[in-house]
Short mmCIF file of C-alpha atoms in Angstrom, two decimals:
data_model
loop_
_atom_site.label_atom_id
_atom_site.label_comp_id
_atom_site.label_asym_id
_atom_site.label_seq_id
_atom_site.Cartn_x
_atom_site.Cartn_y
_atom_site.Cartn_z
CA SER A 1 -0.80 10.28 20.85
CA ALA A 2 2.25 8.07 21.07
CA VAL A 3 5.42 7.99 19.03
CA ILE A 4 6.83 4.52 18.51
CA SER A 5 10.29 3.72 17.22
CA GLN A 6 11.20 0.28 15.93
CA LYS A 7 14.59 -1.15 15.13
CA PRO A 8 15.67 -2.52 12.75
CA SER A 9 13.50 -1.03 10.03
CA ARG A 10 14.48 -3.87 7.73
CA ASP A 11 16.85 -6.80 7.65
CA ILE A 12 17.80 -9.76 5.54
CA CYS A 13 18.43 -12.87 7.57
CA GLN A 14 19.66 -16.37 6.97
CA ARG A 15 17.52 -19.41 7.61
CA GLY A 16 17.97 -20.81 11.10
CA THR A 17 19.09 -17.56 12.71
CA SER A 18 17.19 -15.38 15.17
CA LEU A 19 16.53 -11.66 15.14
CA THR A 20 15.37 -9.36 17.90
CA ILE A 21 13.18 -6.37 17.10
CA GLN A 22 13.11 -3.46 19.51
CA CYS A 23 10.18 -1.16 20.18
CA GLN A 24 10.51 2.10 22.09
CA VAL A 25 7.52 4.28 23.05
CA ASP A 26 7.77 7.93 24.04
CA SER A 27 5.33 7.51 26.94
CA GLN A 28 4.53 4.91 29.54
CA VAL A 29 1.96 2.37 28.41
CA THR A 30 0.58 -0.70 30.11
CA MET A 31 -0.07 -2.84 27.05
CA MET A 32 2.00 -3.25 23.94
CA PHE A 33 1.01 -5.36 20.97
CA TRP A 34 3.03 -7.18 18.37
CA TYR A 35 1.49 -7.78 14.96
CA ARG A 36 2.64 -9.62 11.88
CA GLN A 37 1.75 -8.47 8.39
CA GLN A 38 2.63 -11.05 5.79
CA PRO A 39 3.07 -9.93 2.18
CA GLY A 40 -0.23 -8.82 0.71
CA GLN A 41 -2.16 -9.72 3.84
CA SER A 42 -3.75 -8.05 6.80
CA LEU A 43 -2.46 -7.72 10.32
CA THR A 44 -2.40 -10.68 12.67
CA LEU A 45 -1.88 -10.22 16.39
CA ILE A 46 1.05 -12.26 17.66
CA ALA A 47 0.93 -11.38 21.33
CA THR A 48 0.12 -8.80 23.95
CA ALA A 49 2.97 -7.70 26.18
CA ASN A 50 2.17 -6.36 29.64
CA GLN A 51 4.89 -5.00 31.85
CA GLY A 52 5.55 -7.26 34.79
CA SER A 53 3.87 -10.36 33.44
CA GLU A 54 4.31 -12.97 30.74
CA ALA A 55 3.16 -12.08 27.27
CA THR A 56 -0.17 -13.46 26.11
CA TYR A 57 0.09 -15.25 22.78
CA GLU A 58 -2.63 -15.66 20.20
CA SER A 59 -3.57 -18.96 18.69
CA GLY A 60 -0.88 -20.18 16.34
CA PHE A 61 1.96 -18.30 18.01
CA VAL A 62 4.19 -19.75 20.71
CA ILE A 63 6.72 -18.32 23.10
CA ASP A 64 9.55 -20.55 21.87
CA LYS A 65 9.23 -19.11 18.38
CA PHE A 66 8.42 -15.51 19.34
CA PRO A 67 9.84 -14.74 22.78
CA ILE A 68 8.90 -11.29 24.03
CA SER A 69 10.44 -9.13 26.71
CA ARG A 70 8.80 -6.18 28.44
CA PRO A 71 11.31 -4.84 30.96
CA ASN A 72 9.58 -1.49 31.54
CA LEU A 73 6.60 0.62 30.53
CA THR A 74 8.25 2.15 27.45
CA PHE A 75 10.12 -0.73 25.85
CA SER A 76 9.58 -4.20 24.43
CA THR A 77 11.39 -6.67 22.22
CA LEU A 78 10.16 -9.43 19.96
CA THR A 79 12.53 -12.16 18.86
CA VAL A 80 11.84 -14.25 15.80
CA SER A 81 13.66 -17.50 16.48
CA ASN A 82 15.04 -20.13 14.13
CA MET A 83 13.77 -18.24 11.13
CA SER A 84 12.52 -19.79 7.93
CA PRO A 85 11.42 -18.07 4.70
CA GLU A 86 7.82 -18.29 5.95
CA ASP A 87 8.76 -15.76 8.65
CA SER A 88 9.40 -13.10 6.02
CA SER A 89 6.97 -10.41 7.08
CA ILE A 90 6.54 -6.97 8.45
CA TYR A 91 6.46 -6.99 12.24
CA LEU A 92 4.66 -4.08 13.84
CA CYS A 93 4.70 -2.83 17.40
CA SER A 94 1.66 -0.93 18.60
CA VAL A 95 0.09 0.62 21.68
CA LEU A 96 -3.39 1.73 22.60
CA GLY A 97 -4.14 5.41 22.93
CA GLN A 98 -5.36 6.85 26.19
CA GLY A 99 -8.98 6.43 27.10
CA ASN A 100 -10.86 3.37 25.96
CA THR A 101 -11.76 4.28 22.39
CA GLY A 102 -9.38 1.73 21.00
CA GLU A 103 -7.14 3.86 18.82
CA LEU A 104 -3.90 2.05 18.03
CA PHE A 105 -0.59 3.75 17.39
CA PHE A 106 1.93 1.87 15.31
CA GLY A 107 5.61 1.87 14.79
CA GLU A 108 6.86 1.99 11.22
CA GLY A 109 7.44 -1.72 11.19
CA SER A 110 10.38 -4.05 10.79
CA ARG A 111 10.59 -5.71 7.40
CA LEU A 112 12.29 -9.08 7.62
CA THR A 113 13.35 -11.14 4.65
CA VAL A 114 14.56 -14.66 5.38
CA LEU A 115 16.65 -16.36 2.74
CA ALA B 1 -17.80 -12.99 17.14
CA GLN B 2 -16.62 -9.93 15.32
CA SER B 3 -15.50 -9.76 11.72
CA VAL B 4 -14.66 -7.22 9.07
CA THR B 5 -15.02 -7.58 5.31
CA GLN B 6 -13.44 -5.21 2.86
CA LEU B 7 -14.79 -5.55 -0.65
CA GLY B 8 -12.17 -5.12 -3.31
CA SER B 9 -8.52 -5.77 -2.59
CA HIS B 10 -7.55 -3.25 -5.27
CA VAL B 11 -9.34 -0.06 -6.27
CA SER B 12 -8.24 2.34 -8.99
CA VAL B 13 -9.60 5.84 -9.41
CA SER B 14 -8.61 8.80 -11.51
CA GLU B 15 -7.16 11.85 -9.85
CA GLY B 16 -10.04 14.10 -8.86
CA ALA B 17 -12.59 11.30 -8.85
CA LEU B 18 -14.60 10.04 -5.92
CA VAL B 19 -12.93 7.48 -3.66
CA LEU B 20 -15.18 4.79 -2.17
CA LEU B 21 -13.68 1.96 -0.14
CA ARG B 22 -16.17 -0.52 1.26
CA CYS B 23 -16.21 -2.08 4.70
CA ASN B 24 -18.86 -4.26 6.30
CA TYR B 25 -18.65 -5.50 9.84
CA SER B 26 -20.24 -8.05 12.09
CA SER B 27 -20.45 -7.46 15.81
CA SER B 28 -22.67 -8.69 18.60
CA VAL B 29 -22.09 -5.53 20.59
CA PRO B 30 -21.94 -1.88 19.55
CA PRO B 31 -18.65 -1.66 17.70
CA TYR B 32 -15.87 0.82 17.59
CA LEU B 33 -14.86 1.10 13.95
CA PHE B 34 -11.69 2.45 12.45
CA TRP B 35 -10.02 3.16 9.16
CA TYR B 36 -6.24 3.07 9.01
CA VAL B 37 -3.95 3.98 6.14
CA GLN B 38 -0.57 2.47 5.39
CA TYR B 39 1.69 4.35 3.04
CA PRO B 40 4.53 2.43 1.38
CA ASN B 41 7.22 1.36 3.80
CA GLN B 42 5.42 2.83 6.77
CA GLY B 43 3.33 1.64 9.69
CA LEU B 44 -0.41 2.21 9.99
CA GLN B 45 -1.85 5.62 10.71
CA LEU B 46 -5.35 6.35 11.96
CA LEU B 47 -7.60 8.03 9.39
CA LEU B 48 -10.79 8.19 11.41
CA LYS B 49 -12.82 6.37 14.02
CA TYR B 50 -16.43 5.78 14.99
CA THR B 51 -17.12 5.41 18.70
CA SER B 52 -20.93 5.69 18.90
CA ALA B 53 -21.13 9.47 18.61
CA ALA B 54 -21.98 11.05 15.24
CA THR B 55 -22.61 8.52 12.50
CA LEU B 56 -20.77 10.62 9.92
CA VAL B 57 -17.15 10.77 10.90
CA LYS B 58 -14.60 13.09 9.39
CA GLY B 59 -10.96 12.19 9.37
CA ILE B 60 -7.66 13.47 8.13
CA ASN B 61 -6.78 14.31 4.53
CA GLY B 62 -10.42 14.93 3.55
CA PHE B 63 -11.64 11.40 4.21
CA GLU B 64 -14.92 10.61 5.90
CA ALA B 65 -16.96 7.54 6.70
CA GLU B 66 -20.57 6.91 7.59
CA PHE B 67 -21.69 4.33 10.11
CA LYS B 68 -24.87 2.63 8.91
CA LYS B 69 -26.14 0.18 11.47
CA SER B 70 -28.94 -1.12 9.25
CA GLU B 71 -26.41 -2.04 6.58
CA THR B 72 -23.60 -2.97 9.01
CA SER B 73 -21.35 -0.81 6.90
CA PHE B 74 -18.64 1.77 7.46
CA HIS B 75 -17.56 2.81 3.98
CA LEU B 76 -14.74 5.29 3.50
CA THR B 77 -15.12 8.13 1.02
CA LYS B 78 -13.26 11.14 -0.28
CA PRO B 79 -14.83 13.49 -2.83
CA SER B 80 -11.71 14.05 -4.89
CA ALA B 81 -8.74 11.68 -5.05
CA HIS B 82 -5.21 12.99 -4.93
CA MET B 83 -2.10 11.20 -6.05
CA SER B 84 -0.86 11.22 -2.47
CA ASP B 85 -3.85 9.07 -1.43
CA ALA B 86 -2.29 6.02 -3.05
CA ALA B 87 -1.84 3.61 -0.16
CA GLU B 88 -3.34 0.58 1.52
CA TYR B 89 -6.42 1.13 3.65
CA PHE B 90 -7.55 -1.12 6.46
CA CYS B 91 -10.93 -1.21 8.15
CA ALA B 92 -10.95 -2.52 11.71
CA VAL B 93 -13.40 -3.28 14.49
CA TYR B 94 -12.58 -3.10 18.17
CA THR B 95 -14.50 -4.22 21.22
CA SER B 96 -13.99 -1.97 24.20
CA GLY B 97 -12.44 -3.74 27.16
CA THR B 98 -11.20 -6.73 25.21
CA TYR B 99 -8.20 -4.99 23.63
CA LYS B 100 -8.89 -7.06 20.55
CA TYR B 101 -8.78 -5.65 17.09
CA ILE B 102 -10.04 -7.38 13.97
CA PHE B 103 -8.54 -5.96 10.79
CA GLY B 104 -9.93 -6.33 7.32
CA THR B 105 -7.75 -7.70 4.55
CA GLY B 106 -7.04 -4.23 3.21
CA THR B 107 -7.76 -2.34 0.02
CA ARG B 108 -4.92 -1.00 -2.07
CA LEU B 109 -5.89 2.31 -3.63
CA LYS B 110 -4.25 3.36 -6.86
CA VAL B 111 -4.74 6.89 -8.16
CA LEU B 112 -4.33 7.39 -11.88
CA ALA B 113 -3.09 10.64 -13.36
#
């Protein structure tokens, strides 16, 4: 299993500002995933962050809006840039469990409200 | 392409009653199927998973799910609901090697006293 810590757990932000979310894992992992969960909706993958390479973004998400860093095998950050109220969501960091059975471990999420 | 459909965005049951949350999937390859639970103000936690072994899978907190290939279903059940089961439940399908998950839209379970 993996224990994932996210900071901040919640924040209220002003339109036009940027916020960086941190994700710390208690073990070394190759791939980290960032998801968005909009109010009342399911999870949407934003990007996959591999250590030592550029993040891979899903359709509809761009690096200028959601820059990601992955400086080592236990840490990643996601920045939500130039925020608007539509960015109000829960942002979740996750990692795959060992083996290839696909189990995901999640952080507790960062709840952002943009005014 | 893979997809997951959860029938019923909201389900209410009485405490002690049977819980049945429905999930149907579509996959061109043998799927790995999962149920996750999200308690209020928390991240997602794995309930159980199907990875081509036994078709009846038992998970935590008394939940179980049965993989039925003929019906392309993976419904989640619990014989007797407890107040602490109130949460949102997500069904998901994963294709090994792709690192891609498809999540259903979720079912919010309410347990009535």
